[in-house]
Short mmCIF file of C-alpha atoms in Angstrom, two decimals:
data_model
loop_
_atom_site.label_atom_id
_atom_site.label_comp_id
_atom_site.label_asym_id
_atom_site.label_seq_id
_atom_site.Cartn_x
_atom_site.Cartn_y
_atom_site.Cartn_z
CA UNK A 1 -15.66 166.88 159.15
CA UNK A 2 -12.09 167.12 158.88
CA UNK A 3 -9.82 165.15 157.13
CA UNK A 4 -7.71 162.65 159.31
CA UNK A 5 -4.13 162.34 157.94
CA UNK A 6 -1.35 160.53 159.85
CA UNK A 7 2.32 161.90 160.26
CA UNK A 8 4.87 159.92 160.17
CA UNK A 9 8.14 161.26 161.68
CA UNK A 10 11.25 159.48 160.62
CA UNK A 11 13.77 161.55 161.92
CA UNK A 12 16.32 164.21 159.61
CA UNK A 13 16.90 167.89 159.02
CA UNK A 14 13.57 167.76 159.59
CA UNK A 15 13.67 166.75 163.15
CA UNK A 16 17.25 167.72 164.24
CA UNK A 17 17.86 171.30 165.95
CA UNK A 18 20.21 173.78 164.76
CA UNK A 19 22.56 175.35 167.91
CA UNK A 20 21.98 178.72 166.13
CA UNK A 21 19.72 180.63 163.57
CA UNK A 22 21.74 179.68 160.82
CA UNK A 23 23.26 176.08 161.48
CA UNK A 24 22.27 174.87 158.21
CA UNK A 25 25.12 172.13 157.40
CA UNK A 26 26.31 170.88 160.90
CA UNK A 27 23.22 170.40 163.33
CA UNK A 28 23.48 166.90 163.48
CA UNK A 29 26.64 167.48 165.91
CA UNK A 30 24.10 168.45 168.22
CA UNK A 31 22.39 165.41 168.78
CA UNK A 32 18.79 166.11 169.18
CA UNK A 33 16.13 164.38 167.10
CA UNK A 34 12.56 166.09 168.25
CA UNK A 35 9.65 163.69 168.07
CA UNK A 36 6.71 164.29 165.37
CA UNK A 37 4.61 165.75 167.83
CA UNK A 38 6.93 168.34 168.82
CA UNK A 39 7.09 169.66 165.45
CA UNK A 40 3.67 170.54 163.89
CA UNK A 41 2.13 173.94 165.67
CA UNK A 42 1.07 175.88 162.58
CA UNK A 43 1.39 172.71 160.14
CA UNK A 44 -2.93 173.17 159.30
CA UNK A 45 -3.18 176.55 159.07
CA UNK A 46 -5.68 177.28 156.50
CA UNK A 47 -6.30 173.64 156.22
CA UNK A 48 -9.18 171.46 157.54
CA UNK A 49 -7.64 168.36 158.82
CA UNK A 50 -6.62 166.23 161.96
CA UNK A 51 -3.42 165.03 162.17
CA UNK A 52 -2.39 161.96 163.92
CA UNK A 53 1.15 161.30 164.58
CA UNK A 54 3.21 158.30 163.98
CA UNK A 55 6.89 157.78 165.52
CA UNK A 56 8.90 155.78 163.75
CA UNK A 57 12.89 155.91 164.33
CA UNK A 58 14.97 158.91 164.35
CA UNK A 59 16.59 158.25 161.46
CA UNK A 60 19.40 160.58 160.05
CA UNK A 61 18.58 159.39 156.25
CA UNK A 62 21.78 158.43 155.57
CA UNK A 63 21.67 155.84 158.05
CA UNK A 64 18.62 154.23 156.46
CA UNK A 65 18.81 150.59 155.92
CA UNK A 66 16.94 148.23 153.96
CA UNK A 67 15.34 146.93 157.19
CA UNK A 68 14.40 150.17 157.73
CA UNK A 69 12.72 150.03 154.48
CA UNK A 70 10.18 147.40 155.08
CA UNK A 71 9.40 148.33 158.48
CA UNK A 72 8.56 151.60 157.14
CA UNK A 73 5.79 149.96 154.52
CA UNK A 74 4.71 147.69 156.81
CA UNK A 75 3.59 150.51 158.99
CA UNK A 76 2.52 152.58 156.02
CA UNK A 77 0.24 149.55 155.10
CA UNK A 78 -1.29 149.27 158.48
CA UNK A 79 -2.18 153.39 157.83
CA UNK A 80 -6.04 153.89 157.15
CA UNK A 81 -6.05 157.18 156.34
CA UNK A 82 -3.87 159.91 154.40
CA UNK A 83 -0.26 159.66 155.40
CA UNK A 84 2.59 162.05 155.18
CA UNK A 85 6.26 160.76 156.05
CA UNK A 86 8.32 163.26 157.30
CA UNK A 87 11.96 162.50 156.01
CA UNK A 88 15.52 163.15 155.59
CA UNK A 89 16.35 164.50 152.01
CA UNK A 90 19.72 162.62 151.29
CA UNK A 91 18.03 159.27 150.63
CA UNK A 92 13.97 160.36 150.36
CA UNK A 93 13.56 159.68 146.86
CA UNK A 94 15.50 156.18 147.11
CA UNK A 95 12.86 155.60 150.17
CA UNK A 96 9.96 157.20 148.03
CA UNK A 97 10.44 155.09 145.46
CA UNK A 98 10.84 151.83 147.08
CA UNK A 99 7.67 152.72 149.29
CA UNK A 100 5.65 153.38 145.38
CA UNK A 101 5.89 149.56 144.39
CA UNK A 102 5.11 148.32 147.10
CA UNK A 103 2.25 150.39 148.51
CA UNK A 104 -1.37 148.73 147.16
CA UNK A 105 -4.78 150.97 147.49
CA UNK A 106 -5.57 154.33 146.78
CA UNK A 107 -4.58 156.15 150.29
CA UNK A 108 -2.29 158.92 149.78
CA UNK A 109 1.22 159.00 150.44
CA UNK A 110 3.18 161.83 150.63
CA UNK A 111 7.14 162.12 151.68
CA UNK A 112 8.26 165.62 152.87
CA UNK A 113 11.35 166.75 154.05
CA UNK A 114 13.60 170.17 155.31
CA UNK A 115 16.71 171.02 153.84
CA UNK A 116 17.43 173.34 156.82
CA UNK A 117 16.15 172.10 160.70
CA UNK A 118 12.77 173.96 162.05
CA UNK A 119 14.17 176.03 164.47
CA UNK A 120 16.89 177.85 162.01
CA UNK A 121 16.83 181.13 160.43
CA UNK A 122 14.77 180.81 156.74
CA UNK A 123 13.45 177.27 157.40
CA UNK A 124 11.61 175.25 154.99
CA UNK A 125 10.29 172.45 157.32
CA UNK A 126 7.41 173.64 158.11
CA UNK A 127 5.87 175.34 154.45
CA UNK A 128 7.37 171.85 153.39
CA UNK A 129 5.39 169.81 155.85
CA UNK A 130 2.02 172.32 155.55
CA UNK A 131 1.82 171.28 151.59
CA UNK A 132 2.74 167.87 152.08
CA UNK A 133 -0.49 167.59 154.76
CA UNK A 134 -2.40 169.62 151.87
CA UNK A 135 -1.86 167.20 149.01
CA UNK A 136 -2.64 164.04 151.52
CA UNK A 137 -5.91 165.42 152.50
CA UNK A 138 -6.57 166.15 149.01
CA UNK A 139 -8.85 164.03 146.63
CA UNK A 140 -6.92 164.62 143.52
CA UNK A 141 -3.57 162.47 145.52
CA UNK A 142 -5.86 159.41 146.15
CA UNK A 143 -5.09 156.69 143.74
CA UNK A 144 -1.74 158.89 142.00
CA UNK A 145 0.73 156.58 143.90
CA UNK A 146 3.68 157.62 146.60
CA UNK A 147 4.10 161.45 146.37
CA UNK A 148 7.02 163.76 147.12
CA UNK A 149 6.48 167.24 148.00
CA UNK A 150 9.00 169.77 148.23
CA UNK A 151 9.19 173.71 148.20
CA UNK A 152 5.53 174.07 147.41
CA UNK A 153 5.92 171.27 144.60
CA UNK A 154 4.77 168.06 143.83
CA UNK A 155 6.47 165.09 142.72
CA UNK A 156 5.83 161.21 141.53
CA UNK A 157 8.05 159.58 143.66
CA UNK A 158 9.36 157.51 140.04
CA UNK A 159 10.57 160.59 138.80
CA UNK A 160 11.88 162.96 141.19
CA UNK A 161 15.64 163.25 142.55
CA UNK A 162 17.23 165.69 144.69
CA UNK A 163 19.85 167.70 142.44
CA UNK A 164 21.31 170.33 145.44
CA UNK A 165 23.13 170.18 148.61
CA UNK A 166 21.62 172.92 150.11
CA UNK A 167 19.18 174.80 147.90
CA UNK A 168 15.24 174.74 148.96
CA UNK A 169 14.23 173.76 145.51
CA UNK A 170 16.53 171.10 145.51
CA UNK A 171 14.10 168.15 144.19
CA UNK A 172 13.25 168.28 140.74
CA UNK A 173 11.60 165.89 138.19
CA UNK A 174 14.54 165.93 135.05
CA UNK A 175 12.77 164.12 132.53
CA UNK A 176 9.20 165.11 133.24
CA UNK A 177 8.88 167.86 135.94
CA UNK A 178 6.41 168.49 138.63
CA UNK A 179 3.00 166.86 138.51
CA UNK A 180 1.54 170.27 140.33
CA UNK A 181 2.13 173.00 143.13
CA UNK A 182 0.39 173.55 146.32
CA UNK A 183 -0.63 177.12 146.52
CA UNK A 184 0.08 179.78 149.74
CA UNK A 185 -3.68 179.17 150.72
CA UNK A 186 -2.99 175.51 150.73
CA UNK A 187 -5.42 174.66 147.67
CA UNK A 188 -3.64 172.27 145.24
CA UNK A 189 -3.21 172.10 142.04
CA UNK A 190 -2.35 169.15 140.35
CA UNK A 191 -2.13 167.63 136.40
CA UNK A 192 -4.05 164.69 135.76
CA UNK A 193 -2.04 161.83 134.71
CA UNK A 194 -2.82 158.08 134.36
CA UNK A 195 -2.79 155.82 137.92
CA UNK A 196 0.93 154.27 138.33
CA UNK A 197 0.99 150.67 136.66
CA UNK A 198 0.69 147.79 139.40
CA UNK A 199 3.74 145.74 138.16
CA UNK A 200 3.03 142.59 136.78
CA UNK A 201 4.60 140.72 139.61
CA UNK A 202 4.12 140.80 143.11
CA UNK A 203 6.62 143.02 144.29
CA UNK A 204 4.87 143.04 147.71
CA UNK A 205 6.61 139.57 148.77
CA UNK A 206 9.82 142.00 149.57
CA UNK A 207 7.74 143.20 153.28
CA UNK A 208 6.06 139.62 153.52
CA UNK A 209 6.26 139.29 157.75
CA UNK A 210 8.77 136.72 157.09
CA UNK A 211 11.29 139.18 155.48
CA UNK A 212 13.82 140.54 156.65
CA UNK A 213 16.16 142.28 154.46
CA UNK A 214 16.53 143.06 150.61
CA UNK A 215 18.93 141.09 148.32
CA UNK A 216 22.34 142.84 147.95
CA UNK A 217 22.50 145.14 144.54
CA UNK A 218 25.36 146.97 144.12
CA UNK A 219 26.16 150.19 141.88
CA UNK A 220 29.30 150.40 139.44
CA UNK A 221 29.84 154.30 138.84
CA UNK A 222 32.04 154.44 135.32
CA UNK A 223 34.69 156.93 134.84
CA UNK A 224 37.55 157.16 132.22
CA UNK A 225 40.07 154.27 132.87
CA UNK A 226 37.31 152.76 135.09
CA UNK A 227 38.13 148.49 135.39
CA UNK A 228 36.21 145.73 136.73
CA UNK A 229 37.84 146.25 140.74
CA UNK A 230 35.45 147.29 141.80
CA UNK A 231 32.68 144.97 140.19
CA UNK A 232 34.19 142.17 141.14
CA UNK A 233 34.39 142.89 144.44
CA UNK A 234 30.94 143.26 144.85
CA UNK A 235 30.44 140.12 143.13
CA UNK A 236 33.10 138.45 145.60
CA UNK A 237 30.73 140.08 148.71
CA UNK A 238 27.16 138.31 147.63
CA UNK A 239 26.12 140.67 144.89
CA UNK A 240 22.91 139.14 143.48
CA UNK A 241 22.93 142.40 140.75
CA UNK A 242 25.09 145.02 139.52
CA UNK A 243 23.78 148.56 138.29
CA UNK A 244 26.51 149.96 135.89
CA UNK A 245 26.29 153.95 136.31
CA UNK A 246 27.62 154.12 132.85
CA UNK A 247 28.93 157.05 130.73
CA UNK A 248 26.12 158.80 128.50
CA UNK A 249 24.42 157.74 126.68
CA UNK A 250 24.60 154.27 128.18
CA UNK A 251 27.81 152.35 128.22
CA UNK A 252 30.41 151.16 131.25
CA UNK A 253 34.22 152.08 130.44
CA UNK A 254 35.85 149.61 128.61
CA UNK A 255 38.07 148.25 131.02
CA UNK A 256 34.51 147.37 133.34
CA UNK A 257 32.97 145.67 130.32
CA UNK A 258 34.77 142.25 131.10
CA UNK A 259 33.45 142.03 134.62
CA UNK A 260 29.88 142.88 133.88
CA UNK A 261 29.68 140.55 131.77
CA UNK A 262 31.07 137.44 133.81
CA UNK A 263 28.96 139.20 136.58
CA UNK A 264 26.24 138.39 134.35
CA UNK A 265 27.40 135.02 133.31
CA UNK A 266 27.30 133.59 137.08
CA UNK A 267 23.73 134.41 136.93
CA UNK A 268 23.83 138.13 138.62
CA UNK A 269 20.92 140.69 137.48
CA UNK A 270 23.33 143.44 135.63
CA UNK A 271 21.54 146.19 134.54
CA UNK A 272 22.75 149.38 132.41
CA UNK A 273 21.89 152.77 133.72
CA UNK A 274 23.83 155.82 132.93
CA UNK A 275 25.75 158.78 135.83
CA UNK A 276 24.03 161.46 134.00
CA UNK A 277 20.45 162.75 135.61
CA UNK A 278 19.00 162.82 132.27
CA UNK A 279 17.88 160.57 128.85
CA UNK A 280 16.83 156.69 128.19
CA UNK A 281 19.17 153.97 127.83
CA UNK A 282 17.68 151.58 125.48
CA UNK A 283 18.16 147.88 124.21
CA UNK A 284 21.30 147.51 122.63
CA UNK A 285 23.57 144.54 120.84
CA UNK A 286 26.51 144.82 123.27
CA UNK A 287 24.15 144.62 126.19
CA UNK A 288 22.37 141.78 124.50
CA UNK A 289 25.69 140.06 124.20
CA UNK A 290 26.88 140.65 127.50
CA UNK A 291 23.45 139.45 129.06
CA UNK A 292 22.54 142.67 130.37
CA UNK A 293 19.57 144.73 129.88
CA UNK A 294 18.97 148.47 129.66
CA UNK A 295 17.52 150.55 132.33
CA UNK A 296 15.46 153.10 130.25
CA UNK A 297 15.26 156.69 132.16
CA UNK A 298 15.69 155.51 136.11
CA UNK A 299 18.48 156.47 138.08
CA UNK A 300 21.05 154.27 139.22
CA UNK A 301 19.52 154.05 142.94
CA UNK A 302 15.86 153.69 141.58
CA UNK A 303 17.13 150.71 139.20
CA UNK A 304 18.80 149.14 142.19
CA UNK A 305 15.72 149.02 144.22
CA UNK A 306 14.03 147.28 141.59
CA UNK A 307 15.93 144.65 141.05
CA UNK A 308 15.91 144.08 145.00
CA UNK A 309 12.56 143.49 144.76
CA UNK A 310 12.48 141.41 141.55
CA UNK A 311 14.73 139.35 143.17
CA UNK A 312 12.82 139.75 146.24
CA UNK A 313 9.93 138.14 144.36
CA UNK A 314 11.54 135.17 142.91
CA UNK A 315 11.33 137.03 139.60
CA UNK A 316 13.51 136.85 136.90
CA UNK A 317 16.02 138.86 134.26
CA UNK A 318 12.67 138.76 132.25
CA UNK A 319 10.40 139.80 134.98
CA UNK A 320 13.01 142.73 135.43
CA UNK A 321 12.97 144.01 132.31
CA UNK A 322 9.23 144.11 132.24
CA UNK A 323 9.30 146.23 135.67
CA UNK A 324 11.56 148.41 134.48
CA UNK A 325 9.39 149.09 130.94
CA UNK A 326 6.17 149.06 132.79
CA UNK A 327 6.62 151.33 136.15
#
């Protein structure tokens, strides 16, 4: 019997069509968003499944809102089978991730997206969208959280990032690479690693019926000379955390260091994460001090949508910290 997996089509590159074989950068001037169904002739080749598919909004991804967000897992949760989420690659591992603490049970999840659109010259939407069915409809991706799959590999959606404008390999896994490839016969390979950690508070509240949006987090990105301008601006505009993009290894600029920490004073989340795409910021006295607390080895974006969701909870600096050391 085949294997039932739902497609979820959420709009970009994916979806949008090129006005000529190699309108790779400006298709979206064109204006047309396909639906799902349009788009998957030749998607199962080789593969013994049934696919089912799920509108949701024509999304260009970066137009994607935190509304957007929790409609998305609400509809995700209501999904009985294997699901793949066809997506736009400028904010898919911000989505990926967010969808990863807050999706319970063992059904697969698997985000795909093209970096050029279907009907252009060289495309990758449909290979992409072929191994993304392939690992859903496998049983080695039931119970190993929200998945990313991209250019034949595959991707915990914790770890990955996209690192390239245009290049077809551009999602990679920085600190600890792929977690397997899907082979040109479809089969899958895949390491064995332990099930993601169910956080020790109920993230889940954040797509509750009753909500609505996500607490406001805001990013800092340091530079030399950087001040607190910006930081206390976003303070001024309802910030209920700051994520400092520090320098490496893990420290603002100077001249921000004053406004962190009266961000953190007035009771903000303020968490210290670092521009670079690599290492661990750990624990240290100044952030002690200062009432902050390190962000280990997430990104920026990825610590942001914790602490949305920690705040989300009711949780506090504590509860974050824990998150943050346990995901």
């Amino acid at each position: 019997m085949s294997e039932k997996i739902a497609i979820v089509g959420t709009g970009g590159t994916f979806a949008m069509e090129a006005r000529h074989a190699f309108d790779w950068v400006e298709y979206g001037e064109g204006g047309v968003v396909r639906p799902i169904a349009d788009l998957l002739d030749g998607a199962t080749a080789g593969l013994d499944v049934a696919l089912q598919p799920v509108d949701f909004r024509a999304l260009g991804s970066t137009g994607i809102t935190l509304s957007d967000w929790i409609d998305l897992a609400r509809l995700v949760a209501t999904i009985e089978v294997g699901c793949v989420i066809t997506h736009g690659t400028a904010t898919l591992e911000e989505t990926a991730f967010f969808l990863s603490l807050v999706h319970r049970g063992d059904r697969p999840v698997v985000l795909t997206g093209a970096q050029r659109p279907a009907n252009s010259a060289g495309s990758d939407a449909l290979p992409n969208l072929r191994s993304a069915i392939a690992v859903a409809a496998s049983p080695v991706a039931r119970g190993a959280g929200v998945l990313v799959v991209i250019d034949n590999m595959i991707f915990a959606a914790r770890d990955v990032t996209k690192e390239s404008s245009g290049a077809l390999d551009a999602f990679v896994a920085p600190e600890f690479g792929p977690l397997g490839r899907v082979e040109a016969d479809g089969s899958v390979r895949f390491r064995r690693v332990a099930p993601p950690s169910a956080p020790a508070i109920d993230l889940t509240r954040a797509i509750a019926p009753s909500a609505v949006t996500l607490p406001r987090v805001d990013i800092a990105y340091s530079y030399a000379g950087a001040d607190g301008t910006a930081i206390d601006a976003f303070v001024a505009a309802g910030a209920r955390g700051i994520v400092s993009a520090g320098l490496l290894p893990g420290r603002p600029a100077n001249g921000e260091a004053r406004a962190l920490a009266a961000a953190a004073a007035a009771g903000l989340f303020v968490i210290q994460g670092t521009r670079g795409g690599r290492g661990n910021v750990v624990p240290q006295a100044f952030l002690d001090r200062a009432g902050m607390i390190a962000g280990g080895d997430l990104s920026p974006q990825k610590l942001r949508i914790v602490a949305m969701l920690v705040l989300s909870a009711g949780g506090s600096l504590s509860d974050l910290r824990d998150v943050i050391g346990t995901i």
